[in-house]
mmCIF file of C-alpha atoms and ligand atoms in Angstrom:
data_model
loop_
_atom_site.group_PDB
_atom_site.id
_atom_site.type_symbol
_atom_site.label_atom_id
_atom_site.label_comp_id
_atom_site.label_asym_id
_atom_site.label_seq_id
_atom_site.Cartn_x
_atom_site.Cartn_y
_atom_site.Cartn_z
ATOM 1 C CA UNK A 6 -7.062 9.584 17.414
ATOM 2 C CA UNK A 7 -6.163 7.127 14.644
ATOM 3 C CA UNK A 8 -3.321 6.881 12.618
ATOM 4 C CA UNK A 9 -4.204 6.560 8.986
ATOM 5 C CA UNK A 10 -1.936 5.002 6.780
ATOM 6 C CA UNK A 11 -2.829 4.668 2.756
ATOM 7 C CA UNK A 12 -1.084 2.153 0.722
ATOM 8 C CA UNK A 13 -0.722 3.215 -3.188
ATOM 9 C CA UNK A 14 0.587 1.349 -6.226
ATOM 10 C CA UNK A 15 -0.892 1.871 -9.875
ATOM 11 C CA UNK A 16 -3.749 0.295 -10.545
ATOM 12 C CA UNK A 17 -4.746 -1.346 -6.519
ATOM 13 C CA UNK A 18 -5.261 -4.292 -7.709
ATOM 14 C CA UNK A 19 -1.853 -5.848 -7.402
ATOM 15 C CA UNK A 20 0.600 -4.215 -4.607
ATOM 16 C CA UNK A 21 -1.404 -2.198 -2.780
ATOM 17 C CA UNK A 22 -4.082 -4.664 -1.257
ATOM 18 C CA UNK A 23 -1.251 -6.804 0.076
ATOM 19 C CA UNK A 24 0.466 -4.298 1.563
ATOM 20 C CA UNK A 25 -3.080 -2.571 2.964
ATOM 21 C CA UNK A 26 -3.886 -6.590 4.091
ATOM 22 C CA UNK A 27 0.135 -7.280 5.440
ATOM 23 C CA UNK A 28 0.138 -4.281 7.390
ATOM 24 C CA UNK A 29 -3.545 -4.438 8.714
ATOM 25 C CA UNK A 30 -3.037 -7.774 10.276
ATOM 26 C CA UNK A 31 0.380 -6.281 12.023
ATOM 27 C CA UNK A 32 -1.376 -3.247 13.733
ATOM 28 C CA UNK A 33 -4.317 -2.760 16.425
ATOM 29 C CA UNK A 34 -7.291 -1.476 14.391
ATOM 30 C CA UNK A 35 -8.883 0.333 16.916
ATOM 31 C CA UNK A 36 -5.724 2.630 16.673
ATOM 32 C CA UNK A 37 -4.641 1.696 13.271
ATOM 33 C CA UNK A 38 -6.461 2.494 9.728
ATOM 34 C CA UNK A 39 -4.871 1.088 6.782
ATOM 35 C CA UNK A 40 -6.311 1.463 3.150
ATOM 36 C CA UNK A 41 -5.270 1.507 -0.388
ATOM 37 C CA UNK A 42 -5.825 3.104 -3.782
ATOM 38 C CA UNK A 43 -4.141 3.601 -7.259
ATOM 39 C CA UNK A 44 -2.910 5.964 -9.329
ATOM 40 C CA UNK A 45 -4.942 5.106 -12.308
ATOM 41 C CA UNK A 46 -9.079 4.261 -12.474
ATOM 42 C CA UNK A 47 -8.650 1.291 -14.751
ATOM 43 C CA UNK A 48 -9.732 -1.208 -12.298
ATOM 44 C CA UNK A 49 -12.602 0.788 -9.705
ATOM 45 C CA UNK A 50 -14.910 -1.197 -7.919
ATOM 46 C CA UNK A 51 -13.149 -4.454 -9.080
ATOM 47 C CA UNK A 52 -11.705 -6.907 -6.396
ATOM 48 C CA UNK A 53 -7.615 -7.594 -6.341
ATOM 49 C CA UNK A 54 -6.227 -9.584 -8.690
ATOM 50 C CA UNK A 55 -6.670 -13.310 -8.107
ATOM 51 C CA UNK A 56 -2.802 -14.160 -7.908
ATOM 52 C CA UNK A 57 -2.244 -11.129 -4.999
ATOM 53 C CA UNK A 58 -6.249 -12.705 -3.118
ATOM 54 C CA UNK A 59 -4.031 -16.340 -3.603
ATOM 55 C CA UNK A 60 -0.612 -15.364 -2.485
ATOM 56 C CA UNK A 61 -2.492 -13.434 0.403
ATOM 57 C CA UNK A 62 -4.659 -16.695 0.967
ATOM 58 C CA UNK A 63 -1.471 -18.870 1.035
ATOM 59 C CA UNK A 64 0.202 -16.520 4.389
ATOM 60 C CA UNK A 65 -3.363 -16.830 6.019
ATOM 61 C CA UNK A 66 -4.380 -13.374 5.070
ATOM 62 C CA UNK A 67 -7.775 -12.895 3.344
ATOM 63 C CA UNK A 68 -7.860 -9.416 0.635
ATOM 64 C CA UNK A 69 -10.683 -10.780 -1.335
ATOM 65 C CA UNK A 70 -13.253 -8.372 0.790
ATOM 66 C CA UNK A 71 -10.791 -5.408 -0.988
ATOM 67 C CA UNK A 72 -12.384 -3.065 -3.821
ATOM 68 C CA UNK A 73 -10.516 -1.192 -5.818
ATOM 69 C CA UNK A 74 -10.607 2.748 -5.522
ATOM 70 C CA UNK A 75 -8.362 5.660 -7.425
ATOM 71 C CA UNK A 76 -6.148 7.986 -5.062
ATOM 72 C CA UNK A 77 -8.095 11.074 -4.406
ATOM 73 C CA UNK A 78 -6.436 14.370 -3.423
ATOM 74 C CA UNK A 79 -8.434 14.160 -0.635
ATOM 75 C CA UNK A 80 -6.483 11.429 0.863
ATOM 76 C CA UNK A 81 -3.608 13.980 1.643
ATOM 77 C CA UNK A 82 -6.212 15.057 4.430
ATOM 78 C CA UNK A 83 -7.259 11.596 5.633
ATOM 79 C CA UNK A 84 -4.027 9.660 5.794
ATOM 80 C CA UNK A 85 -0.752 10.804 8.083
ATOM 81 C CA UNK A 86 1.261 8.219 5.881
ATOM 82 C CA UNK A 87 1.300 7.568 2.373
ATOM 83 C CA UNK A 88 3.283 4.525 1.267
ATOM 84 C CA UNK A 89 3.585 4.328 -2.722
ATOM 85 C CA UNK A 90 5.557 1.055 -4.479
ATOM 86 C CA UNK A 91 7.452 2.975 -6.879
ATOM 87 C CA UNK A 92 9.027 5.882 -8.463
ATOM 88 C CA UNK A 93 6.398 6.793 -10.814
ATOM 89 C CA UNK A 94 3.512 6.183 -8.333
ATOM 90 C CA UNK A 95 5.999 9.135 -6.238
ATOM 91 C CA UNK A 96 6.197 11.353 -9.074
ATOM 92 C CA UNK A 97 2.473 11.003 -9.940
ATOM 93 C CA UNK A 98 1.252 11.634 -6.064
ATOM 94 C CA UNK A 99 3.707 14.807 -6.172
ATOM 95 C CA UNK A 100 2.558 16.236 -8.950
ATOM 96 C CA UNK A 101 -0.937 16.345 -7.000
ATOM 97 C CA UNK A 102 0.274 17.595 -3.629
ATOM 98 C CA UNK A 103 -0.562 21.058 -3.181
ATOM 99 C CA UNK A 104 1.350 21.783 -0.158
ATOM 100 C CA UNK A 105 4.622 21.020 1.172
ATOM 101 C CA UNK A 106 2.761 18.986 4.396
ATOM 102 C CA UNK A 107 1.150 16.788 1.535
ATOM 103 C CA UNK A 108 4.139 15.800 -0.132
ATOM 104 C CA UNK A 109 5.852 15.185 3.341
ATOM 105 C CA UNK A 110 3.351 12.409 3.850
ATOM 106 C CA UNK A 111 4.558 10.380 0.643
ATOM 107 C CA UNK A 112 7.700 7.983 1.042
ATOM 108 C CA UNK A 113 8.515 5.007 -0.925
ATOM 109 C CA UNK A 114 7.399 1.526 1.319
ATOM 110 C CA UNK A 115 10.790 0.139 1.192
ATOM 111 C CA UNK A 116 12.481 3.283 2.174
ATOM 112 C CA UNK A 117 11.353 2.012 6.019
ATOM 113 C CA UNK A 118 13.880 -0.751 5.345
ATOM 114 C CA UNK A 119 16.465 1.564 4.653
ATOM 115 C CA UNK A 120 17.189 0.588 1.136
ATOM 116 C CA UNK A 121 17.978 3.275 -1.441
ATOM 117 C CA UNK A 122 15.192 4.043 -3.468
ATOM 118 C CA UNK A 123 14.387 0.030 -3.825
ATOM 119 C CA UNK A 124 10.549 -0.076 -5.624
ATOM 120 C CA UNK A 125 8.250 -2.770 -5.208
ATOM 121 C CA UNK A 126 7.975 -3.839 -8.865
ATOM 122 C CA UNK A 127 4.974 -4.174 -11.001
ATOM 123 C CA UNK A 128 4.602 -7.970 -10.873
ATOM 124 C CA UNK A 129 1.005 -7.446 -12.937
ATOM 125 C CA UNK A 130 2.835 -9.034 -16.414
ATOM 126 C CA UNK A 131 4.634 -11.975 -14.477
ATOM 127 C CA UNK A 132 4.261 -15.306 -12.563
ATOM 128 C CA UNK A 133 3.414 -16.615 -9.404
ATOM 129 C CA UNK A 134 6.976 -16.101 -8.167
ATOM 130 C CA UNK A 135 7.126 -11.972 -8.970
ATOM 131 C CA UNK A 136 3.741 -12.693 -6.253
ATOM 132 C CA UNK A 137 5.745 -14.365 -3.715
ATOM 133 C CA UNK A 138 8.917 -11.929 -3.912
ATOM 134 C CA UNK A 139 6.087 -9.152 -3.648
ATOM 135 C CA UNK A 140 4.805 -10.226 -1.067
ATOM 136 C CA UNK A 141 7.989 -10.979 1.134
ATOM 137 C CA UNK A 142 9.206 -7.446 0.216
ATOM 138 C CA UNK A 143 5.948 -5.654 1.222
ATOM 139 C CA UNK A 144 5.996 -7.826 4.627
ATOM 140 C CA UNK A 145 9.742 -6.897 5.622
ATOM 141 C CA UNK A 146 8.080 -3.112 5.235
ATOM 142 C CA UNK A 147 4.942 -3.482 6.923
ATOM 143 C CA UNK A 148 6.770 -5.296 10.396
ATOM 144 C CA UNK A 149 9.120 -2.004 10.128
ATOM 145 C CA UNK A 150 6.178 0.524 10.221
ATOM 146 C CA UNK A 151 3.896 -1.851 12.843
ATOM 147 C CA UNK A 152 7.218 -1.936 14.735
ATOM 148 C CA UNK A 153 7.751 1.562 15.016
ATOM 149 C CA UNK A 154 4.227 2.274 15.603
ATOM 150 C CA UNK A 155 5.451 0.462 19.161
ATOM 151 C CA UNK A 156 2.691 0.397 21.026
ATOM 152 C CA UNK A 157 -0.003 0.741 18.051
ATOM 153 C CA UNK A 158 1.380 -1.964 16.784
ATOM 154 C CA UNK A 159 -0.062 -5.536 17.755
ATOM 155 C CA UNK A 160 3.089 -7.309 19.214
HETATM 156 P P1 LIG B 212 -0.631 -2.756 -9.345
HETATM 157 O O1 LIG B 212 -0.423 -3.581 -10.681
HETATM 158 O O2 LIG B 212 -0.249 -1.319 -9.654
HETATM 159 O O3 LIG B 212 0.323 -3.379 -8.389
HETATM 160 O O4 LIG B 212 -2.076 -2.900 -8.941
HETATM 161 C C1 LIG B 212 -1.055 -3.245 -11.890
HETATM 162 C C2 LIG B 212 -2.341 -3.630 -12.110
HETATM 163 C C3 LIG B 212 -2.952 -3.335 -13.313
HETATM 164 C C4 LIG B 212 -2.248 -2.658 -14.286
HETATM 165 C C5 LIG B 212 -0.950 -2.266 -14.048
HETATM 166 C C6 LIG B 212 -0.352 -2.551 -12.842
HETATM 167 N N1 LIG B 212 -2.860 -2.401 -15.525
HETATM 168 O O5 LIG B 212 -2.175 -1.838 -16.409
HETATM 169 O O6 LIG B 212 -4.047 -2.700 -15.725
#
């Protein structure tokens, strides 16, 4: 059996493809299924954003294969994790849980790092750099989870 982990930010065209690409190249995908979606439909069917495929691109990690997709309550049934960047993207995947098992499987990402309630923020509105900082926060996460996966994970 797999372990199914869903990555979720607002729109999935920013955070969540690097963190479904980061944590995908950390993990054995024969044991391993990592995927992403947003919150809100504003983007469907639409690759990620060009600065999250180039900051990807620039680690050696290529997200341009990605489309965007909302969340659906479905996914409570196909994922064992949720991940979400930030406090709203929690409130908003709460607010759909129907059971108390659903809304177990929703954590902020950096919570694995042991911060207090630290979000990945929204770096949609700024530069290159807000990429890059992304980016190195969403990595610290994703070698956490691979690493406690222990023997799902690749190293
Ligand atoms: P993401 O960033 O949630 O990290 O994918 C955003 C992308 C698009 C929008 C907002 C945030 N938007 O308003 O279109």
């Amino acid at each position: 059996m797999k372990t199914n982990v869903l990555m979720v930010c607002l729109g999935n065209i920013c955070r969540s493809p690097l963190a479904e690409g980061i944590l995908a190249s950390k993990v054995d995908p024969e044991k391993v299924w990592v995927d992403s979606a947003g919150t809100a439909g504003y983007h469907v069917g639409r690759p990620p954003d060009p600065r999250s495929i180039a900051v990807a691109r620039s680690h050696g990690l290529d997200i341009s294969n990605q489309r965007c997709r909302r969340f659906s309550p479905l996914d409570f049934e196909r994922f064992d994790y949720i991940y979400v960047m930030d406090q709203k993207n929690l409130s908003d995947l709460l607010d759909l849980a129907t059971s108390p098992e659903d809304a177990q499987k929703v954590k902020l990402l950096l919570d694995v790092l042991g911060t207090n309630s630290e979000e990945v923020p929204d770096p949609y509105y700024g530069g290159a750099d807000s990429f890059e900082k992304v980016f190195q926060r969403i990595d610290a996460a994703c070698e956490a989870i691979a690493k406690n996966m222990g023997d799902n994970g690749k190293r």
